[in-house]
Amino acid sequence: MSLTETEIKESIIDTYTKVASNGRLVAERFYSPEELQGLPTSAVELALGVGNPVRHAGLRPGEVALDLGSGAGIDTLQAARKVGPSGKAIGLDMTPEMIRRARANAQAMGLANVEILEGPMEAMPIPDASVDAIISNGVINLTMRKSQVFREIHRVLKPGGRFCVADMLINGELPDEVLNHPTAWTG
Amino acid sequence: MFGEKAAKGGFPTIEVFDRRSMTLDELVVYPLFTAEFLEWLKQSIPPAQQDRIIYTAHIRGWK
């Protein structure tokens, strides 16, 4: 029997609420020491992404950046440093515990240009044409409604805006028992 | 797969770069997966597929 969208979301929220740090293993795989410098330990040790979209997004001072599935904030905080005090970095996540951690991490860094919002990426609480660049790191694979996420990305981007997403993809067909295992949908 | 989904969302052209294979053994760095789950995954996916079934990539698009 296939998992429903609600079951998958509940499983993701439960997993990301309980997830424990795995040290710096993931962060050191994708970020340089310079990029990690100055970030709170909690953000670095809860890096769960699969790439480094901030590095490739071409963020400039004064821009508005949006991080889909911001987690504990490692990419949102780096985006905030890139866009500077005249810009803004918005993190969007659906897990209250991760939102709490990201807000605490932004506060610890003294960043006033960070806003962390709660909501689904399939229906972002973001105005139309208000964002210059969207980043996301290992998150869009978690939704069953990927086309809807890209429709939302298109809606909130300004004309000429761009997205840069790092994600995990499947090359071929996974067995049904894997596709229907809740844990397979959380990573 | 993301190309088709992005096109439906309004991005007919995307750029895919930095594509890398990820083996099942590499998933161990992610605390989202238990050792038991990873072992089950290895038993569920044919050995010939295990080193190439998952890959990561960066995808970029413009409005």
Coordinates of N, CA and C in Angstrom, one line a residue:
Chain A
M1 N 0.8 -1.2 0.0 CA 0.0 0.0 0.0 C 0.9 1.2 0.0
S2 N 0.5 2.2 -0.8 CA 1.3 3.4 -0.9 C 1.1 4.4 0.3
L3 N 2.2 5.1 0.6 CA 2.0 6.1 1.7 C 1.3 7.3 1.2
T4 N 0.5 7.9 2.0 CA -0.2 9.2 1.7 C 0.7 10.4 1.9
E5 N 0.3 11.5 1.3 CA 1.1 12.7 1.5 C 1.2 13.1 3.0
T6 N 0.0 12.9 3.7 CA 0.0 13.3 5.1 C 0.9 12.4 5.9
E7 N 0.9 11.1 5.6 CA 1.8 10.1 6.3 C 3.3 10.5 6.1
I8 N 3.6 10.9 4.9 CA 5.0 11.2 4.6 C 5.4 12.5 5.4
K9 N 4.5 13.5 5.3 CA 4.8 14.7 6.0 C 5.0 14.5 7.5
E10 N 4.1 13.7 8.1 CA 4.2 13.4 9.5 C 5.5 12.7 9.9
S11 N 5.9 11.8 9.0 CA 7.1 11.1 9.2 C 8.3 12.0 9.1
I12 N 8.3 12.9 8.1 CA 9.4 13.9 8.0 C 9.5 14.8 9.2
I13 N 8.4 15.3 9.6 CA 8.4 16.2 10.8 C 8.9 15.5 12.0
D14 N 8.4 14.2 12.2 CA 8.9 13.5 13.4 C 10.4 13.2 13.3
T15 N 10.8 12.8 12.1 CA 12.3 12.5 12.0 C 13.1 13.7 12.2
Y16 N 12.7 14.9 11.6 CA 13.6 16.1 11.8 C 13.5 16.7 13.1
T17 N 12.4 16.4 13.9 CA 12.3 16.9 15.2 C 13.2 16.1 16.1
K18 N 13.4 14.8 15.9 CA 14.2 14.0 16.8 C 15.7 13.8 16.3
V19 N 16.0 14.3 15.1 CA 17.3 14.0 14.6 C 18.4 14.5 15.5
A20 N 19.4 13.7 15.6 CA 20.5 14.0 16.5 C 21.7 14.5 15.6
S21 N 22.6 15.2 16.2 CA 23.8 15.7 15.4 C 24.7 14.5 15.1
N22 N 25.3 14.6 13.9 CA 26.2 13.6 13.6 C 27.6 14.2 13.5
G23 N 27.8 15.2 14.3 CA 29.1 15.9 14.3 C 29.2 16.8 13.0
R24 N 30.4 16.9 12.5 CA 30.6 17.8 11.3 C 30.7 17.0 10.0
L25 N 30.3 15.8 10.1 CA 30.6 14.9 8.9 C 30.0 15.4 7.6
V26 N 28.7 15.8 7.7 CA 28.0 16.3 6.4 C 28.6 17.7 6.1
A27 N 28.7 18.6 7.1 CA 29.1 19.9 6.8 C 30.5 20.0 6.1
E28 N 31.4 19.2 6.7 CA 32.8 19.2 6.1 C 32.9 18.6 4.7
R29 N 31.9 17.9 4.4 CA 31.9 17.3 3.0 C 31.5 18.3 2.0
F30 N 30.7 19.3 2.3 CA 30.2 20.2 1.3 C 30.6 21.6 1.5
Y31 N 31.1 22.0 2.6 CA 31.5 23.4 2.8 C 33.0 23.5 3.2
S32 N 33.5 24.7 2.7 CA 34.9 24.9 3.0 C 35.1 25.4 4.5
P33 N 36.3 25.3 5.1 CA 36.5 25.8 6.4 C 36.1 27.3 6.5
E34 N 36.4 28.1 5.4 CA 36.0 29.5 5.4 C 34.5 29.7 5.5
E35 N 33.8 28.9 4.7 CA 32.3 29.0 4.7 C 31.7 28.6 6.1
L36 N 32.4 27.7 6.8 CA 31.8 27.3 8.1 C 32.3 28.2 9.2
Q37 N 33.3 29.0 9.0 CA 33.8 29.8 10.0 C 32.7 30.8 10.5
G38 N 32.6 30.9 11.8 CA 31.6 31.9 12.4 C 30.2 31.4 12.5
L39 N 29.9 30.2 12.0 CA 28.6 29.7 12.1 C 28.4 28.9 13.4
P40 N 27.2 29.0 14.1 CA 27.0 28.3 15.3 C 27.2 26.8 15.2
T41 N 27.7 26.2 16.2 CA 27.9 24.7 16.2 C 26.6 24.0 15.8
S42 N 25.5 24.5 16.4 CA 24.2 23.8 16.2 C 23.8 23.8 14.7
A43 N 24.2 24.9 14.0 CA 23.9 24.9 12.5 C 24.8 24.0 11.8
V44 N 26.1 24.0 12.1 CA 27.1 23.2 11.4 C 26.8 21.7 11.6
E45 N 26.5 21.3 12.9 CA 26.4 19.9 13.2 C 25.0 19.3 12.8
L46 N 24.1 20.2 12.4 CA 22.8 19.7 11.9 C 22.7 19.9 10.4
A47 N 23.8 20.1 9.7 CA 23.8 20.2 8.3 C 23.3 18.8 7.7
L48 N 22.3 18.8 6.9 CA 21.8 17.5 6.4 C 21.6 17.6 4.9
G49 N 22.3 18.5 4.3 CA 22.1 18.7 2.8 C 23.0 17.8 2.0
V50 N 22.9 18.0 0.7 CA 23.7 17.1 -0.2 C 24.6 17.9 -1.2
G51 N 24.7 19.2 -0.9 CA 25.5 20.1 -1.8 C 25.7 21.4 -1.1
N52 N 26.0 22.4 -2.0 CA 26.3 23.7 -1.5 C 25.7 24.8 -2.4
P53 N 24.3 24.9 -2.3 CA 23.7 25.8 -3.3 C 24.0 27.3 -3.1
V54 N 24.3 27.7 -1.9 CA 24.7 29.1 -1.7 C 25.9 29.4 -2.5
R55 N 26.9 28.5 -2.6 CA 28.1 28.8 -3.4 C 27.8 29.0 -4.8
H56 N 26.7 28.4 -5.3 CA 26.4 28.5 -6.8 C 25.3 29.4 -7.1
A57 N 24.7 30.1 -6.1 CA 23.5 30.9 -6.4 C 23.8 32.3 -6.8
G58 N 25.1 32.7 -6.7 CA 25.5 34.1 -7.1 C 24.8 35.2 -6.3
L59 N 24.6 35.0 -5.0 CA 23.9 36.0 -4.2 C 24.7 37.3 -4.1
R60 N 24.0 38.4 -4.2 CA 24.7 39.7 -4.1 C 24.1 40.6 -3.0
P61 N 24.9 41.5 -2.5 CA 24.4 42.4 -1.5 C 23.1 43.1 -1.9
G62 N 22.2 43.1 -0.9 CA 20.9 43.8 -1.2 C 19.8 42.9 -1.7
E63 N 20.1 41.6 -2.0 CA 19.1 40.7 -2.6 C 18.3 40.1 -1.5
V64 N 17.1 39.6 -1.9 CA 16.3 38.8 -1.0 C 16.5 37.3 -1.4
A65 N 16.9 36.5 -0.5 CA 17.2 35.1 -0.7 C 16.2 34.2 0.1
L66 N 15.7 33.2 -0.5 CA 14.8 32.3 0.2 C 15.4 30.9 0.2
D67 N 15.4 30.3 1.4 CA 16.0 28.9 1.6 C 14.8 28.0 1.9
L68 N 14.5 27.1 1.0 CA 13.4 26.1 1.2 C 13.9 24.9 2.0
G69 N 13.2 24.7 3.1 CA 13.6 23.6 4.0 C 14.9 24.0 4.7
S70 N 14.8 25.1 5.5 CA 16.1 25.7 6.0 C 16.7 24.9 7.2
G71 N 15.9 24.0 7.8 CA 16.5 23.2 8.9 C 17.1 24.1 10.0
A72 N 18.2 23.7 10.5 CA 18.9 24.5 11.5 C 19.5 25.8 11.0
G73 N 19.5 26.0 9.7 CA 19.9 27.3 9.2 C 21.3 27.4 8.5
I74 N 22.0 26.3 8.3 CA 23.4 26.5 7.8 C 23.4 27.3 6.4
D75 N 22.4 27.0 5.5 CA 22.5 27.7 4.3 C 21.8 29.1 4.4
T76 N 20.8 29.2 5.2 CA 20.1 30.5 5.4 C 21.1 31.5 6.0
L77 N 21.9 31.1 7.0 CA 22.9 32.0 7.6 C 24.0 32.4 6.6
Q78 N 24.4 31.5 5.8 CA 25.4 31.8 4.8 C 24.9 32.8 3.8
A79 N 23.6 32.6 3.4 CA 22.9 33.5 2.5 C 22.8 34.9 3.1
A80 N 22.5 34.9 4.4 CA 22.4 36.2 5.0 C 23.7 37.0 5.0
R81 N 24.8 36.3 5.2 CA 26.1 36.9 5.1 C 26.4 37.5 3.7
K82 N 25.9 36.7 2.7 CA 26.2 37.1 1.3 C 25.3 38.3 0.9
V83 N 24.1 38.4 1.3 CA 23.2 39.5 0.9 C 23.4 40.7 1.8
G84 N 24.0 40.5 2.9 CA 24.4 41.6 3.8 C 23.2 42.3 4.4
P85 N 23.5 43.4 5.2 CA 22.5 44.0 6.0 C 21.4 44.7 5.1
S86 N 21.8 45.1 3.9 CA 20.8 45.7 3.0 C 19.9 44.7 2.3
G87 N 20.2 43.4 2.5 CA 19.4 42.3 1.9 C 18.7 41.5 3.0
K88 N 18.1 40.4 2.6 CA 17.4 39.6 3.6 C 17.5 38.1 3.2
A89 N 17.6 37.3 4.2 CA 17.6 35.9 4.0 C 16.4 35.3 4.7
I90 N 15.5 34.6 4.0 CA 14.3 34.0 4.6 C 14.5 32.5 4.6
G91 N 14.3 31.9 5.7 CA 14.3 30.4 5.8 C 12.8 30.0 5.9
L92 N 12.5 28.9 5.2 CA 11.2 28.3 5.3 C 11.3 26.9 5.7
D93 N 10.6 26.5 6.7 CA 10.6 25.1 7.1 C 9.2 24.7 7.7
M94 N 9.0 23.4 7.8 CA 7.7 23.0 8.3 C 7.8 22.2 9.7
T95 N 9.1 22.2 10.2 CA 9.3 21.5 11.4 C 9.6 22.5 12.5
P96 N 8.6 22.6 13.5 CA 8.8 23.7 14.5 C 10.1 23.6 15.3
E97 N 10.7 22.4 15.5 CA 11.9 22.3 16.2 C 13.1 22.9 15.4
M98 N 13.1 22.6 14.1 CA 14.1 23.2 13.3 C 14.0 24.7 13.2
I99 N 12.8 25.2 13.1 CA 12.5 26.7 13.1 C 13.1 27.3 14.4
R100 N 12.8 26.7 15.5 CA 13.4 27.2 16.8 C 14.9 27.3 16.7
R101 N 15.5 26.2 16.2 CA 17.0 26.1 16.2 C 17.5 27.2 15.2
A102 N 16.9 27.3 14.1 CA 17.4 28.3 13.1 C 17.3 29.7 13.6
R103 N 16.2 30.0 14.3 CA 16.0 31.4 14.8 C 17.1 31.6 15.9
A104 N 17.3 30.6 16.7 CA 18.3 30.8 17.8 C 19.7 31.0 17.2
N105 N 20.0 30.3 16.1 CA 21.3 30.4 15.4 C 21.5 31.8 14.8
A106 N 20.4 32.3 14.2 CA 20.5 33.6 13.6 C 20.7 34.7 14.7
Q107 N 20.1 34.5 15.8 CA 20.2 35.4 17.0 C 21.6 35.3 17.5
A108 N 22.2 34.1 17.6 CA 23.5 33.9 18.1 C 24.6 34.6 17.3
M109 N 24.3 34.7 16.0 CA 25.2 35.4 15.0 C 24.9 36.9 15.0
G110 N 23.9 37.3 15.6 CA 23.5 38.7 15.6 C 23.1 39.2 14.2
L111 N 22.5 38.3 13.5 CA 22.0 38.7 12.1 C 20.6 39.2 12.2
A112 N 20.4 40.5 11.8 CA 19.1 41.1 11.8 C 18.4 40.9 10.5
N113 N 19.1 40.4 9.5 CA 18.5 40.3 8.2 C 18.0 38.9 7.9
V114 N 17.7 38.1 8.9 CA 17.2 36.7 8.8 C 15.8 36.6 9.3
E115 N 14.9 36.0 8.5 CA 13.6 35.7 9.0 C 13.3 34.3 8.7
I116 N 12.8 33.6 9.7 CA 12.5 32.1 9.6 C 11.0 31.9 9.7
L117 N 10.5 31.4 8.6 CA 9.0 31.2 8.5 C 8.6 29.7 8.6
E118 N 7.5 29.5 9.2 CA 6.9 28.1 9.2 C 5.9 28.0 8.1
G119 N 6.1 26.9 7.3 CA 5.1 26.7 6.2 C 5.6 25.6 5.3
P120 N 4.6 25.2 4.4 CA 5.0 24.1 3.4 C 5.6 24.7 2.2
M121 N 6.5 24.1 1.5 CA 7.1 24.6 0.3 C 6.1 24.5 -0.9
E122 N 5.0 23.7 -0.7 CA 4.0 23.6 -1.7 C 3.0 24.7 -1.7
A123 N 3.0 25.5 -0.6 CA 2.1 26.7 -0.5 C 2.9 27.7 0.4
M124 N 3.9 28.3 -0.2 CA 4.8 29.2 0.6 C 4.1 30.4 1.1
P125 N 4.3 30.8 2.3 CA 3.7 32.0 2.9 C 4.5 33.2 2.5
I126 N 4.7 33.4 1.2 CA 5.6 34.4 0.6 C 4.8 35.1 -0.5
P127 N 4.9 36.5 -0.5 CA 4.2 37.2 -1.6 C 4.8 36.9 -3.0
D128 N 3.9 37.1 -4.0 CA 4.3 36.9 -5.4 C 5.5 37.9 -5.7
A129 N 6.4 37.4 -6.6 CA 7.5 38.2 -7.2 C 8.2 39.0 -6.1
S130 N 8.6 38.4 -5.0 CA 9.3 39.1 -3.9 C 10.7 38.7 -3.6
V131 N 11.2 37.6 -4.3 CA 12.4 37.0 -4.0 C 13.4 37.0 -5.2
D132 N 14.6 37.4 -5.0 CA 15.6 37.4 -6.0 C 16.2 36.0 -6.3
A133 N 16.4 35.2 -5.3 CA 17.1 33.9 -5.5 C 16.5 32.9 -4.4
I134 N 16.3 31.7 -4.9 CA 15.8 30.6 -4.0 C 16.9 29.5 -4.0
I135 N 17.2 29.1 -2.8 CA 18.1 28.0 -2.6 C 17.4 26.9 -1.9
S136 N 17.9 25.7 -2.0 CA 17.4 24.5 -1.3 C 18.4 23.4 -1.3
N137 N 18.5 22.7 -0.2 CA 19.6 21.7 -0.1 C 19.0 20.4 0.4
G138 N 18.8 19.5 -0.5 CA 18.3 18.1 -0.1 C 16.9 18.1 0.4
V139 N 16.1 18.9 -0.1 CA 14.7 19.0 0.5 C 13.6 18.7 -0.5
I140 N 13.7 19.2 -1.7 CA 12.6 19.0 -2.7 C 12.3 17.6 -2.9
N141 N 13.3 16.7 -2.8 CA 13.1 15.3 -2.9 C 12.1 14.7 -1.9
L142 N 11.9 15.5 -0.8 CA 11.0 15.0 0.2 C 9.5 15.1 -0.1
T143 N 9.2 15.9 -1.1 CA 7.8 16.1 -1.4 C 7.3 15.2 -2.5
M144 N 6.0 14.8 -2.4 CA 5.4 14.1 -3.5 C 5.0 15.0 -4.6
R145 N 4.9 16.3 -4.3 CA 4.3 17.3 -5.2 C 5.4 18.3 -5.7
K146 N 6.4 17.7 -6.4 CA 7.5 18.5 -6.9 C 7.1 19.6 -7.9
S147 N 6.2 19.3 -8.8 CA 5.8 20.3 -9.8 C 5.2 21.5 -9.1
Q148 N 4.4 21.2 -8.0 CA 3.8 22.3 -7.3 C 4.8 23.2 -6.6
V149 N 5.9 22.5 -6.1 CA 7.0 23.3 -5.5 C 7.6 24.2 -6.5
F150 N 7.8 23.7 -7.7 CA 8.4 24.6 -8.8 C 7.4 25.7 -9.2
R151 N 6.1 25.4 -9.2 CA 5.1 26.4 -9.5 C 5.2 27.5 -8.4
E152 N 5.4 27.1 -7.2 CA 5.6 28.1 -6.1 C 6.9 28.9 -6.2
I153 N 7.9 28.2 -6.6 CA 9.2 28.9 -6.8 C 9.0 30.0 -7.9
H154 N 8.3 29.6 -9.0 CA 8.1 30.5 -10.1 C 7.3 31.7 -9.6
R155 N 6.3 31.4 -8.8 CA 5.4 32.5 -8.3 C 6.1 33.5 -7.5
V156 N 7.0 33.1 -6.5 CA 7.6 34.0 -5.6 C 8.8 34.7 -6.1
L157 N 9.4 34.1 -7.2 CA 10.6 34.8 -7.8 C 10.2 36.1 -8.5
K158 N 11.1 37.1 -8.4 CA 10.9 38.3 -9.2 C 11.3 37.9 -10.7
P159 N 10.8 38.7 -11.6 CA 11.2 38.5 -13.0 C 12.7 38.5 -13.1
G160 N 13.3 37.5 -13.7 CA 14.8 37.5 -13.8 C 15.4 36.8 -12.6
G161 N 14.6 36.4 -11.6 CA 15.1 35.7 -10.4 C 15.5 34.3 -10.8
R162 N 16.3 33.7 -9.9 CA 16.8 32.3 -10.2 C 16.7 31.4 -9.0
F163 N 16.7 30.1 -9.2 CA 16.8 29.2 -8.1 C 18.1 28.3 -8.3
C164 N 18.7 27.9 -7.2 CA 19.8 27.0 -7.3 C 19.5 25.9 -6.2
V165 N 19.3 24.7 -6.6 CA 18.9 23.6 -5.7 C 19.9 22.5 -5.7
A166 N 20.3 22.0 -4.6 CA 21.1 20.8 -4.5 C 20.2 19.7 -4.0
D167 N 20.2 18.5 -4.7 CA 19.3 17.5 -4.2 C 19.7 16.1 -4.6
M168 N 19.1 15.2 -4.0 CA 19.3 13.7 -4.2 C 18.3 13.2 -5.2
L169 N 18.8 12.5 -6.2 CA 17.9 12.0 -7.2 C 18.2 10.5 -7.4
I170 N 17.2 9.8 -8.0 CA 17.3 8.4 -8.2 C 17.5 8.1 -9.7
N171 N 18.5 7.2 -9.9 CA 18.9 6.8 -11.2 C 18.3 5.4 -11.5
G172 N 17.1 5.3 -12.0 CA 16.5 4.1 -12.3 C 15.2 3.9 -11.3
E173 N 14.9 2.7 -11.1 CA 13.7 2.4 -10.3 C 14.0 1.8 -9.0
L174 N 13.4 2.3 -7.9 CA 13.6 1.7 -6.6 C 12.5 0.6 -6.4
P175 N 12.9 -0.4 -5.7 CA 11.8 -1.4 -5.4 C 10.7 -0.8 -4.7
D176 N 9.5 -1.3 -4.9 CA 8.3 -0.8 -4.3 C 8.4 -0.7 -2.7
E177 N 9.0 -1.8 -2.1 CA 9.1 -1.8 -0.7 C 10.0 -0.6 -0.2
V178 N 10.9 -0.2 -1.0 CA 11.7 1.0 -0.6 C 11.0 2.3 -0.8
L179 N 10.3 2.4 -1.9 CA 9.5 3.6 -2.2 C 8.4 3.8 -1.1
N180 N 7.9 2.7 -0.6 CA 6.8 2.9 0.4 C 7.3 2.7 1.9
H181 N 8.6 2.9 2.1 CA 9.1 2.9 3.4 C 9.2 4.3 3.9
P182 N 8.6 4.7 5.0 CA 8.6 6.1 5.5 C 10.0 6.7 5.6
T183 N 11.0 5.9 6.1 CA 12.3 6.4 6.2 C 13.0 6.8 4.9
A184 N 12.6 6.1 3.9 CA 13.2 6.4 2.6 C 12.7 7.8 2.1
W185 N 11.6 8.3 2.6 CA 11.1 9.6 2.2 C 11.6 10.7 3.1
T186 N 12.3 10.4 4.2 CA 12.8 11.4 5.1 C 14.2 11.9 4.8
G187 N 14.9 11.2 3.9 CA 16.3 11.5 3.7 C 16.5 11.9 2.2
Chain B
M1 N 14.6 13.7 -13.6 CA 13.2 13.8 -13.1 C 12.9 15.3 -12.8
F2 N 13.8 16.0 -12.2 CA 13.6 17.4 -11.8 C 13.3 18.2 -13.0
G3 N 13.9 17.9 -14.2 CA 13.7 18.7 -15.4 C 12.2 18.7 -15.8
E4 N 11.6 17.6 -15.7 CA 10.2 17.5 -16.1 C 9.3 18.3 -15.1
K5 N 9.6 18.1 -13.8 CA 8.9 18.8 -12.7 C 9.1 20.3 -12.8
A6 N 10.3 20.7 -13.1 CA 10.6 22.1 -13.2 C 9.9 22.7 -14.4
A7 N 9.8 22.0 -15.5 CA 9.2 22.5 -16.7 C 7.7 22.7 -16.4
K8 N 7.1 21.7 -15.7 CA 5.7 21.9 -15.3 C 5.4 23.1 -14.4
G9 N 6.4 23.4 -13.7 CA 6.3 24.5 -12.8 C 6.6 25.9 -13.4
G10 N 7.0 25.9 -14.7 CA 7.3 27.1 -15.4 C 8.7 27.4 -15.7
F11 N 9.6 26.4 -15.6 CA 11.0 26.6 -15.9 C 11.4 25.6 -17.0
P12 N 11.1 25.9 -18.3 CA 11.3 25.0 -19.4 C 12.8 24.6 -19.5
T13 N 13.7 25.5 -19.1 CA 15.1 25.1 -19.2 C 15.8 25.2 -17.9
I14 N 16.5 24.2 -17.5 CA 17.3 24.2 -16.3 C 18.7 23.7 -16.6
E15 N 19.6 24.1 -15.7 CA 21.0 23.7 -15.8 C 21.3 22.7 -14.7
V16 N 21.8 21.5 -15.1 CA 22.2 20.5 -14.1 C 23.7 20.4 -14.1
F17 N 24.3 20.5 -12.9 CA 25.8 20.4 -12.8 C 26.2 19.8 -11.5
D18 N 27.5 19.5 -11.4 CA 28.1 18.9 -10.2 C 27.4 17.6 -9.9
R19 N 27.1 16.8 -10.9 CA 26.4 15.5 -10.6 C 27.4 14.5 -10.1
R20 N 27.0 13.9 -9.0 CA 27.9 12.9 -8.3 C 27.1 11.7 -7.9
S21 N 27.7 10.5 -8.1 CA 27.1 9.3 -7.5 C 27.2 9.2 -6.0
M22 N 26.2 8.7 -5.4 CA 26.3 8.5 -3.9 C 26.0 7.0 -3.6
T23 N 26.9 6.3 -3.0 CA 26.7 4.9 -2.7 C 25.8 4.8 -1.5
L24 N 25.2 3.7 -1.3 CA 24.5 3.4 -0.1 C 25.3 3.6 1.2
D25 N 26.6 3.2 1.1 CA 27.5 3.3 2.2 C 27.7 4.8 2.6
E26 N 27.7 5.7 1.6 CA 27.9 7.1 2.0 C 26.7 7.7 2.8
L27 N 25.6 7.0 2.7 CA 24.4 7.5 3.5 C 24.6 7.5 5.0
V28 N 25.6 6.7 5.4 CA 25.9 6.5 6.8 C 26.2 7.9 7.6
V29 N 26.6 8.9 6.8 CA 26.9 10.2 7.5 C 25.7 10.9 7.9
Y30 N 24.5 10.5 7.3 CA 23.3 11.2 7.6 C 22.6 10.6 8.8
P31 N 22.4 11.3 9.9 CA 21.8 10.8 11.1 C 20.3 10.5 10.9
L32 N 19.7 10.8 9.7 CA 18.3 10.5 9.4 C 18.1 9.1 9.3
F33 N 19.1 8.3 9.0 CA 19.0 6.9 8.7 C 19.7 6.1 9.8
T34 N 18.9 5.1 10.3 CA 19.5 4.2 11.3 C 20.4 3.1 10.6
A35 N 21.3 2.5 11.3 CA 22.1 1.4 10.8 C 21.2 0.3 10.3
E36 N 20.1 0.0 11.0 CA 19.2 -1.0 10.6 C 18.5 -0.7 9.3
F37 N 18.1 0.6 9.1 CA 17.5 0.9 7.9 C 18.4 0.8 6.7
L38 N 19.7 1.2 6.9 CA 20.6 1.2 5.8 C 20.9 -0.3 5.5
E39 N 21.0 -1.1 6.5 CA 21.2 -2.6 6.2 C 20.0 -3.2 5.4
W40 N 18.8 -2.8 5.8 CA 17.6 -3.2 5.1 C 17.6 -2.7 3.6
L41 N 18.1 -1.5 3.5 CA 18.2 -0.9 2.1 C 19.1 -1.7 1.3
K42 N 20.2 -2.1 1.8 CA 21.2 -2.9 1.1 C 20.6 -4.2 0.7
Q43 N 19.8 -4.8 1.5 CA 19.2 -6.1 1.2 C 18.1 -5.9 0.2
S44 N 17.5 -4.7 0.1 CA 16.3 -4.5 -0.8 C 16.7 -4.1 -2.2
I45 N 17.8 -3.5 -2.3 CA 18.3 -3.0 -3.6 C 19.3 -3.9 -4.2
P46 N 19.1 -4.4 -5.4 CA 20.1 -5.4 -6.0 C 21.5 -4.8 -5.9
P47 N 22.5 -5.6 -5.6 CA 23.9 -5.2 -5.4 C 24.4 -4.4 -6.7
A48 N 24.0 -4.8 -7.8 CA 24.5 -4.2 -9.1 C 24.1 -2.7 -9.2
Q49 N 23.0 -2.4 -8.5 CA 22.4 -1.0 -8.5 C 22.9 -0.2 -7.4
Q50 N 23.5 -0.8 -6.4 CA 23.7 0.0 -5.1 C 24.6 1.2 -5.3
D51 N 25.6 1.1 -6.2 CA 26.6 2.2 -6.3 C 26.1 3.3 -7.3
R52 N 25.0 3.0 -8.0 CA 24.6 4.0 -9.0 C 23.1 4.4 -8.9
I53 N 22.4 3.9 -8.0 CA 21.0 4.2 -7.9 C 20.7 5.6 -7.4
I54 N 21.6 6.1 -6.6 CA 21.4 7.5 -6.0 C 22.5 8.4 -6.5
Y55 N 22.1 9.6 -6.9 CA 23.1 10.6 -7.2 C 22.6 12.0 -6.7
T56 N 23.6 12.9 -6.6 CA 23.2 14.2 -6.2 C 23.6 15.2 -7.3
A57 N 23.0 16.3 -7.3 CA 23.3 17.3 -8.4 C 22.8 18.6 -7.9
H58 N 23.4 19.7 -8.6 CA 22.9 21.0 -8.4 C 22.0 21.4 -9.6
I59 N 20.9 22.0 -9.4 CA 20.0 22.4 -10.5 C 19.8 23.9 -10.4
R60 N 19.9 24.6 -11.5 CA 19.7 26.0 -11.6 C 18.7 26.4 -12.6
G61 N 17.9 27.4 -12.4 CA 17.0 27.8 -13.4 C 16.7 29.3 -13.2
W62 N 16.2 29.9 -14.2 CA 15.9 31.4 -14.2 C 14.4 31.7 -14.6
K63 N 13.8 32.6 -14.0 CA 12.4 33.0 -14.3 C 12.5 34.1 -15.4

